[in-house]
Amino acid sequence: MRKISLYPRLAILNIKSNRQFYLPYILTCIATIAMFYIMTFLTFSDGTLSLQGGDILFFILKLGMIIIGLFSAIFLTYTNSFLMKRRKKELGLYNILGMGKGNIAVVLFFETMFVAVGTIVLGLALGILLSKLVLLLLYKIVRFPVPFGFEVSLEGLTYSFCVFGAVFTLILIFNLISIRHASPIELLHGSNVGEKEPKVKWAAAFLGVISLSGGYYIALATENPLQAIMLFFVAVLLVIIGTYLLFTASSIAILKRLKAKPGYYYQPRHFIPISGMLYRMKQNAVGLANICILSTMVLVMVSGTVCLYLGTEDSLFAGYPNDFSVNVRAPEGNARENLRRLIEQTIAEEGYTGENTQDYISLSTQTYRDGNNLCLSPDYGYDINNSAIISIMSQSEYEHFSGESVALSSCEALLYSSIDNFGSEINLDGSRFEIVGDMNAPSLAASPSISTIIDSFCMVVSNESFEMLKEKYNDVTESWYYGFDIAAGSEEKLSFYDVLTNAPVSFPSDSLDGGYVSLSTSCREAERSFIYSMNGGFLFLGMFLGLVFLMATVLIIYYKQLSEGYEDKQRFEIMQKVGLGKDEIKEAVRSQILVVFFLPLGMAVIHIAFAFKMITKLLLLMNLTNVSLFAVCVVCTVAVFAIIYGIVYTLTAKTYYRIVE
Amino acid sequence: MTLLEVKNLKKTYVTRFGSVKVNALTNISFSVESGEFIAIMGESGSGKTTLLNILATLDKPTGGEVLLDGGSTLKIPEKKLASFRRDNLGFVFQDFNLLDTFSLRDNIYLPLVLAGKKHQELDELIIPIAYKLGITEVLDKFPYEVSGGQKQRCAVARAIITKPRIILADEPTGALDSHSADSLLEVFRDINADGQTVLMVTHSVKAASCAGRVLFLRDGEIFHQIYRGERSNEEMFAVISDTLTTMATGGEKNA
């Protein structure tokens, strides 16, 4: 009986006596489990799927669930391996005192099991407690009505059990393997193997620089948003590779160069830091690169999603310039007049008046541009880079629309172009037009963001030329846009939208005195809930993952400081004996710690600075054109992050000094 | 000329809650002449390390005085202690205490660099010392790449390169095999012959038999001392052994 109960008691004793290492690990486990539960809870919450825009939110949340699951598996095993490395000596001692590897395995089994059971129970409890709060927050962000009641998600519980059960099993297996392969002597000396001076890997250092500059170049050189979406991941990959190589190889190369200069190296201010840094970089390069990448991810994610969310109204207005719009493709005969009368009648019947009405017919198509030539199916090469959108309006439509009167001959045109200094001539598949003036296009209800994604042109030609072009592009249909605003609240707009959607459909088509190919209506108010559920979902995910990554960053930093503290302790004792004052030691340590600490942050900020342009291009795809908003978001996120980082630094530095002294 | 004078040194350790007092040093007085090679012997717990730590200004005594060149080392302010140690004392430890992040050369340079010497000077200083200690070839290796004996020679080089007033050695042969220990003792004798004052704490009779004078410590007091006089190393060895035997068996009577 006594023998059986010895192992669990030993396991508990071990956890207690190693609490300096174990506690942060346990807290992280609890937090990750709670977060995973909350994510699963939200994903499968009844409210999520049943509401409008819920399927998008469901998708986003599910994505988050998978990311958190994967990330916590990687991260917890990583932290655990750190723990094990620190504890090798202790386990070696057990081995020497007569415990077989089997017995140690049993102790480790109990330790892992206690941690697993304890953290899963506490994590789930915390998750359940917080889940309602987070649900309220999420629904507020995505503007869903807040449900009443308190529920515990069965899916959440099962998923969490399965995922973290698997993670802890994995951790246990790792631990057992590492014990199996170690001899007692190795175990005893596990954490202080003689470190060799790192060698310079020139090829890797060079490759790092190349890779990083390649990534930066892509980020800076990509002009086209559609291209940006494809190249973004290439750039991210290059930057990640570059960061790892830079931290591991280039940093050592630089330090070695400094060391090779006796005049610089043999100075009290440089002597200890440089040699110290060399070793720190060797041991910590990967950890620092991890911190850098994680920080960059947090910064990009949080600033991007915050910006997206704050810019929701902007992008909504960009995509939907009017409260309501009716788009009719290829109206024939008197269809346009009759439909317009019908719409106006509907507005009046509901007791509203249409405002800011926009009413025009245009011919819009995608073309490919080569200099001044625009062709639908060109003989020169075409791809995303040279594609362009053109909208053509007849002179009379434009006069009606803008209220200006213009005089155009058959080979003259007014042009609005998204390209500066387009020139004085435009060639549409062989039809040449001389550009005689600017067209006041921004007031046109074409989405302005379109013009920033790809080149876009609007042009006005004489009525005859318009007919000619219509003939020429006979498979391009002209379309009629009718947009208007009404003065009403959100609810009224939505119910009016119901009426409007049904009106043209219920209207007998023979009374149109003409026909059309298709008719679509849209309402900004109806889109709003959709966009908010998407952008809000992204914001939530960004914040949530940001929090998870931040936690990971903090923990890595903490462990880094802790292990360095133990390693440096002996070093500083020696230095003190050789004649280094406490203040001098502190000075030397400070400079090293500061570099080690703020190098990743600085690098992350540089990454962000380079990524800025590319991210604005990506945001364009989400109809967000407000670059300064994004700039503000980035600056604020970086500032908040730096403050948190600074606080973590101060706290962990204290632990470090306590160990060293 | 008297270099170091220790007068009525006392050190009492008090346990954390002050209930138990332990006298590590009860009353110690001796003086060291310039150019002497002194060994201090005693069993574990006799106060050797405490004495050395006080001489090294790493610890403060409860009572008494330590005078170096007539000036009290106890009155040096905390902030100046480090530079005092750097300028006046050289240390050699049992476990070498070399920094594993530095090559042997940089380890030896360490005190000089801290003192702000130019790197051209460093080279000039290290060449003769490294030659004398026979470590010229391994200077650019790292501590983990060389033998224990070489590490300890490196530590000696680090101690003497600043031309300290006195070298304090704490069991310098303790971690060495007999061959390395012999040649290290040779080194100590050589540097002592060059006029370097050495104060060595040791367990080893062999190490102590190289010294010009041996102090025996027991229970925090100087129990006995032996001057070499005209004795050879072997004769010294025999006398020290006898003294130790006396101390272990009937020592109380002589105290």
XYZ file of N, CA and C in Angstrom, chain B residues 46-171:
378
model
N 37.352 24.119 9.929
C 38.294 24.773 10.833
C 38.314 26.289 10.639
N 37.638 26.769 9.565
C 37.561 28.209 9.358
C 38.439 28.719 8.229
N 39.057 27.788 7.477
C 39.955 28.187 6.380
C 39.253 29.083 5.365
N 38.122 28.593 4.897
C 37.430 29.299 3.821
C 36.905 30.646 4.303
N 36.428 30.656 5.560
C 35.952 31.921 6.119
C 37.092 32.937 6.160
N 38.239 32.466 6.615
C 39.397 33.345 6.687
C 39.743 33.897 5.303
N 39.769 32.981 4.334
C 40.135 33.400 2.979
C 39.120 34.395 2.422
N 37.859 34.127 2.692
C 36.822 35.040 2.190
C 36.967 36.427 2.807
N 37.354 36.470 4.069
C 37.528 37.782 4.705
C 38.744 38.492 4.124
N 39.818 37.718 3.941
C 41.004 38.323 3.332
C 40.688 38.824 1.921
N 39.809 38.091 1.234
C 39.448 38.456 -0.135
C 38.422 39.582 -0.180
N 38.050 40.093 0.965
C 37.033 41.140 1.113
C 35.669 40.705 0.582
N 35.485 39.382 0.467
C 34.174 38.913 0.024
C 33.234 38.790 1.220
N 33.807 38.789 2.409
C 33.004 38.637 3.614
C 33.554 39.614 4.662
N 32.725 39.966 5.635
C 33.182 40.895 6.681
C 33.312 40.157 8.013
N 34.351 40.421 8.780
C 34.495 39.757 10.059
C 33.588 40.403 11.103
N 33.357 39.667 12.195
C 32.572 40.228 13.283
C 33.439 41.149 14.139
N 34.723 40.815 14.212
C 35.620 41.678 14.972
C 37.037 41.519 14.471
N 37.909 42.428 14.844
C 39.294 42.334 14.432
C 39.608 43.202 13.233
N 40.830 43.058 12.735
C 41.278 43.947 11.666
C 42.074 43.197 10.625
N 42.003 43.657 9.378
C 42.870 43.149 8.321
C 43.556 44.349 7.703
N 44.861 44.369 7.756
C 45.592 45.522 7.206
C 46.413 45.075 6.014
N 46.233 45.715 4.891
C 47.072 45.460 3.729
C 47.934 46.701 3.521
N 49.238 46.514 3.608
C 50.158 47.655 3.542
C 49.792 48.705 4.587
N 49.342 48.245 5.718
C 49.027 49.161 6.804
C 47.652 49.777 6.739
N 46.936 49.585 5.615
C 45.594 50.167 5.496
C 44.540 49.103 5.734
N 43.486 49.446 6.449
C 42.468 48.448 6.764
C 41.595 48.166 5.547
N 41.480 46.888 5.221
C 40.628 46.535 4.077
C 39.166 46.581 4.462
N 38.888 46.618 5.741
C 37.489 46.592 6.182
C 36.841 47.947 6.030
N 37.697 48.979 5.870
C 37.132 50.323 5.776
C 36.874 50.758 4.343
N 37.215 49.860 3.401
C 36.983 50.219 2.000
C 35.480 50.204 1.725
N 34.968 51.276 1.162
C 33.520 51.295 0.905
C 33.123 50.231 -0.124
N 31.903 49.759 0.055
C 31.348 48.695 -0.787
C 31.607 48.920 -2.281
N 31.418 50.145 -2.703
C 31.513 50.436 -4.135
C 32.934 50.286 -4.671
N 33.915 50.499 -3.778
C 35.298 50.447 -4.253
C 35.918 49.073 -4.063
N 35.151 48.153 -3.440
C 35.702 46.838 -3.144
C 36.123 46.103 -4.404
N 35.259 46.185 -5.430
C 35.539 45.444 -6.653
C 36.859 45.892 -7.255
N 37.056 47.188 -7.324
C 38.296 47.649 -7.945
C 39.482 47.411 -7.015
N 39.212 47.402 -5.725
C 40.284 47.064 -4.787
C 40.769 45.639 -5.034
N 39.806 44.732 -5.134
C 40.145 43.334 -5.394
C 40.915 43.203 -6.694
N 40.424 43.920 -7.704
C 41.001 43.836 -9.032
C 42.460 44.283 -8.997
N 42.735 45.359 -8.238
C 44.069 45.944 -8.282
C 45.041 45.265 -7.324
N 44.548 44.734 -6.220
C 45.467 44.274 -5.185
C 45.496 42.776 -4.957
N 44.436 42.081 -5.370
C 44.351 40.659 -5.061
C 44.235 39.841 -6.334
N 44.850 38.643 -6.280
C 44.661 37.699 -7.379
C 44.081 36.430 -6.794
N 43.158 35.822 -7.514
C 42.484 34.636 -6.967
C 42.738 33.404 -7.813
N 42.950 32.290 -7.116
C 42.965 30.991 -7.791
C 42.059 30.080 -6.980
N 41.094 29.474 -7.683
C 40.104 28.666 -6.955
C 40.255 27.188 -7.267
N 39.664 26.396 -6.386
C 39.715 24.951 -6.613
C 39.052 24.559 -7.938
N 37.885 25.135 -8.204
C 37.158 24.747 -9.417
C 37.407 25.743 -10.554
N 38.580 26.316 -10.580
C 39.089 27.164 -11.661
C 38.341 28.487 -11.825
N 37.002 28.407 -11.805
C 36.205 29.609 -12.015
C 36.583 30.387 -13.267
N 36.709 29.637 -14.361
C 36.904 30.322 -15.635
C 35.528 30.507 -16.267
N 35.392 31.571 -17.022
C 34.108 31.796 -17.690
C 34.076 30.986 -18.976
N 33.053 30.154 -19.114
C 33.043 29.287 -20.295
C 32.684 30.032 -21.576
N 32.276 31.275 -21.439
C 31.972 32.027 -22.660
C 33.217 32.719 -23.221
N 34.309 32.643 -22.486
C 35.541 33.294 -22.941
C 36.588 32.251 -23.299
N 37.433 32.560 -24.257
C 38.597 31.725 -24.516
C 39.560 31.935 -23.350
N 40.586 31.059 -23.239
C 41.528 31.211 -22.134
C 42.141 32.604 -22.165
N 42.470 33.062 -23.372
C 43.081 34.381 -23.509
C 42.166 35.460 -22.922
N 40.897 35.376 -23.282
C 39.973 36.404 -22.800
C 39.743 36.287 -21.302
N 39.794 35.047 -20.801
C 39.670 34.865 -19.357
C 40.808 35.564 -18.625
N 42.013 35.435 -19.195
C 43.173 36.061 -18.554
C 43.086 37.580 -18.688
N 42.554 38.023 -19.820
C 42.425 39.465 -20.051
C 41.382 40.117 -19.141
N 40.427 39.313 -18.708
C 39.251 39.874 -18.031
C 39.566 40.974 -17.008
N 40.437 40.698 -16.009
C 40.681 41.768 -15.028
C 41.328 43.011 -15.650
N 42.165 42.766 -16.666
C 42.833 43.915 -17.299
C 41.832 44.768 -18.066
N 40.970 44.075 -18.783
C 39.969 44.813 -19.567
C 39.085 45.617 -18.622
N 38.718 44.972 -17.500
C 37.870 45.677 -16.538
C 38.600 46.895 -15.978
N 39.948 46.793 -15.894
C 40.705 47.925 -15.381
C 40.902 48.982 -16.453
N 40.413 48.693 -17.663
C 40.458 49.701 -18.716
C 41.774 49.779 -19.469
N 42.531 48.662 -19.482
C 43.791 48.654 -20.229
C 43.544 48.598 -21.734
N 44.447 49.215 -22.502
C 44.350 49.173 -23.972
C 44.710 47.777 -24.480
N 44.148 47.382 -25.603
C 44.361 46.001 -26.031
C 45.796 45.734 -26.469
N 46.516 46.791 -26.889
C 47.925 46.578 -27.240
C 48.726 46.157 -26.005
N 48.413 46.773 -24.881
C 49.095 46.422 -23.645
C 48.829 44.974 -23.260
N 47.574 44.559 -23.485
C 47.175 43.217 -23.083
C 48.111 42.182 -23.688
N 48.333 42.342 -24.994
C 49.180 41.372 -25.687
C 50.565 41.313 -25.078
N 51.103 42.487 -24.787
C 52.457 42.517 -24.228
C 52.515 41.820 -22.879
N 51.457 42.004 -22.101
C 51.461 41.423 -20.761
C 51.301 39.909 -20.784
N 50.504 39.423 -21.721
C 50.157 37.998 -21.648
C 51.281 37.098 -22.152
N 52.079 37.598 -23.097
C 53.070 36.724 -23.740
C 54.058 36.107 -22.735
N 54.734 36.912 -21.924
C 55.684 36.285 -20.995
C 55.008 35.365 -19.976
N 53.849 35.767 -19.518
C 53.158 34.962 -18.506
C 52.733 33.619 -19.085
N 52.139 33.666 -20.280
C 51.679 32.433 -20.914
C 52.868 31.526 -21.174
N 54.001 32.127 -21.554
C 55.202 31.339 -21.824
C 55.654 30.641 -20.545
N 55.696 31.415 -19.483
C 56.166 30.884 -18.211
C 55.275 29.740 -17.715
N 53.953 29.893 -17.939
C 53.018 28.883 -17.449
C 52.792 27.766 -18.461
N 53.395 27.894 -19.637
C 53.275 26.836 -20.636
C 51.887 26.697 -21.222
N 51.209 27.814 -21.381
C 49.870 27.715 -21.974
C 49.765 28.526 -23.253
N 50.943 28.899 -23.829
C 50.914 29.723 -25.039
C 50.095 29.065 -26.151
N 50.235 27.730 -26.250
C 49.584 27.040 -27.370
C 48.059 26.998 -27.241
N 47.605 26.959 -26.010
C 46.161 26.742 -25.835
C 45.404 28.041 -25.551
N 46.078 29.165 -25.691
C 45.447 30.439 -25.311
C 44.113 30.690 -25.997
N 43.989 30.247 -27.262
C 42.754 30.583 -27.974
C 41.722 29.476 -27.910
N 41.983 28.502 -27.034
C 40.967 27.465 -26.842
C 40.007 27.906 -25.736
N 38.936 27.145 -25.625
C 37.935 27.470 -24.605
C 38.082 26.520 -23.422
N 37.652 26.943 -22.239
C 37.861 26.136 -21.038
C 37.464 24.671 -21.196
N 36.361 24.409 -21.903
C 35.918 23.024 -22.004
C 36.797 22.208 -22.944
N 37.733 22.890 -23.640
C 38.561 22.167 -24.599
C 39.917 21.758 -24.022
N 40.230 22.241 -22.794
C 41.569 21.975 -22.272
C 41.487 21.165 -20.978
N 42.632 20.666 -20.527
C 42.666 19.820 -19.331
C 42.534 20.661 -18.067
N 42.299 19.983 -16.964
C 42.155 20.681 -15.690
C 43.407 21.459 -15.330
N 44.556 20.816 -15.570
C 45.811 21.484 -15.255
C 45.966 22.771 -16.048
N 45.613 22.704 -17.321
C 45.718 23.901 -18.164
C 44.740 24.975 -17.713
N 43.572 24.529 -17.285
C 42.596 25.506 -16.792
C 43.158 26.223 -15.572
N 43.770 25.432 -14.672
C 44.251 26.057 -13.457
C 45.434 26.981 -13.743
N 46.270 26.613 -14.736
C 47.361 27.517 -15.105
C 46.799 28.820 -15.663
N 45.725 28.643 -16.409
C 45.069 29.835 -16.955
C 44.559 30.720 -15.809
N 43.989 30.060 -14.798
C 43.488 30.823 -13.655
C 44.634 31.534 -12.939
N 45.791 30.846 -12.843
C 46.953 31.474 -12.224
C 47.396 32.677 -13.060
N 47.412 32.475 -14.372
C 47.801 33.574 -15.259
C 46.873 34.773 -15.054
N 45.583 34.487 -14.932
C 44.620 35.561 -14.711
C 44.901 36.273 -13.388
N 45.337 35.466 -12.384
C 45.574 36.053 -11.074
C 46.811 36.934 -11.073
N 47.870 36.504 -11.803
C 49.119 37.263 -11.689
C 49.257 38.370 -12.721
N 48.431 38.372 -13.730
C 48.633 39.337 -14.813
C 48.424 40.772 -14.335
N 47.666 40.934 -13.268
C 47.446 42.293 -12.778
C 48.540 42.725 -11.794
N 49.539 41.839 -11.599
C 50.614 42.091 -10.631
C 50.032 42.467 -9.267
N 49.262 41.549 -8.682
C 48.584 41.871 -7.424
C 49.573 41.888 -6.251
N 49.186 42.517 -5.151
C 50.021 42.534 -3.958
C 50.133 41.119 -3.396
N 49.024 40.382 -3.471
C 49.019 39.045 -2.881
C 48.082 38.139 -3.680
N 48.476 36.882 -3.776
C 47.604 35.921 -4.453
C 46.955 35.028 -3.407
N 45.644 34.931 -3.478
C 44.911 34.066 -2.563
C 44.477 32.835 -3.344
N 44.944 31.680 -2.886
C 44.597 30.452 -3.602
C 43.812 29.544 -2.664
N 42.671 29.081 -3.155
C 41.801 28.235 -2.340
C 41.830 26.821 -2.902
N 42.542 25.931 -2.240
C 42.666 24.542 -2.698
C 42.999 24.465 -4.178
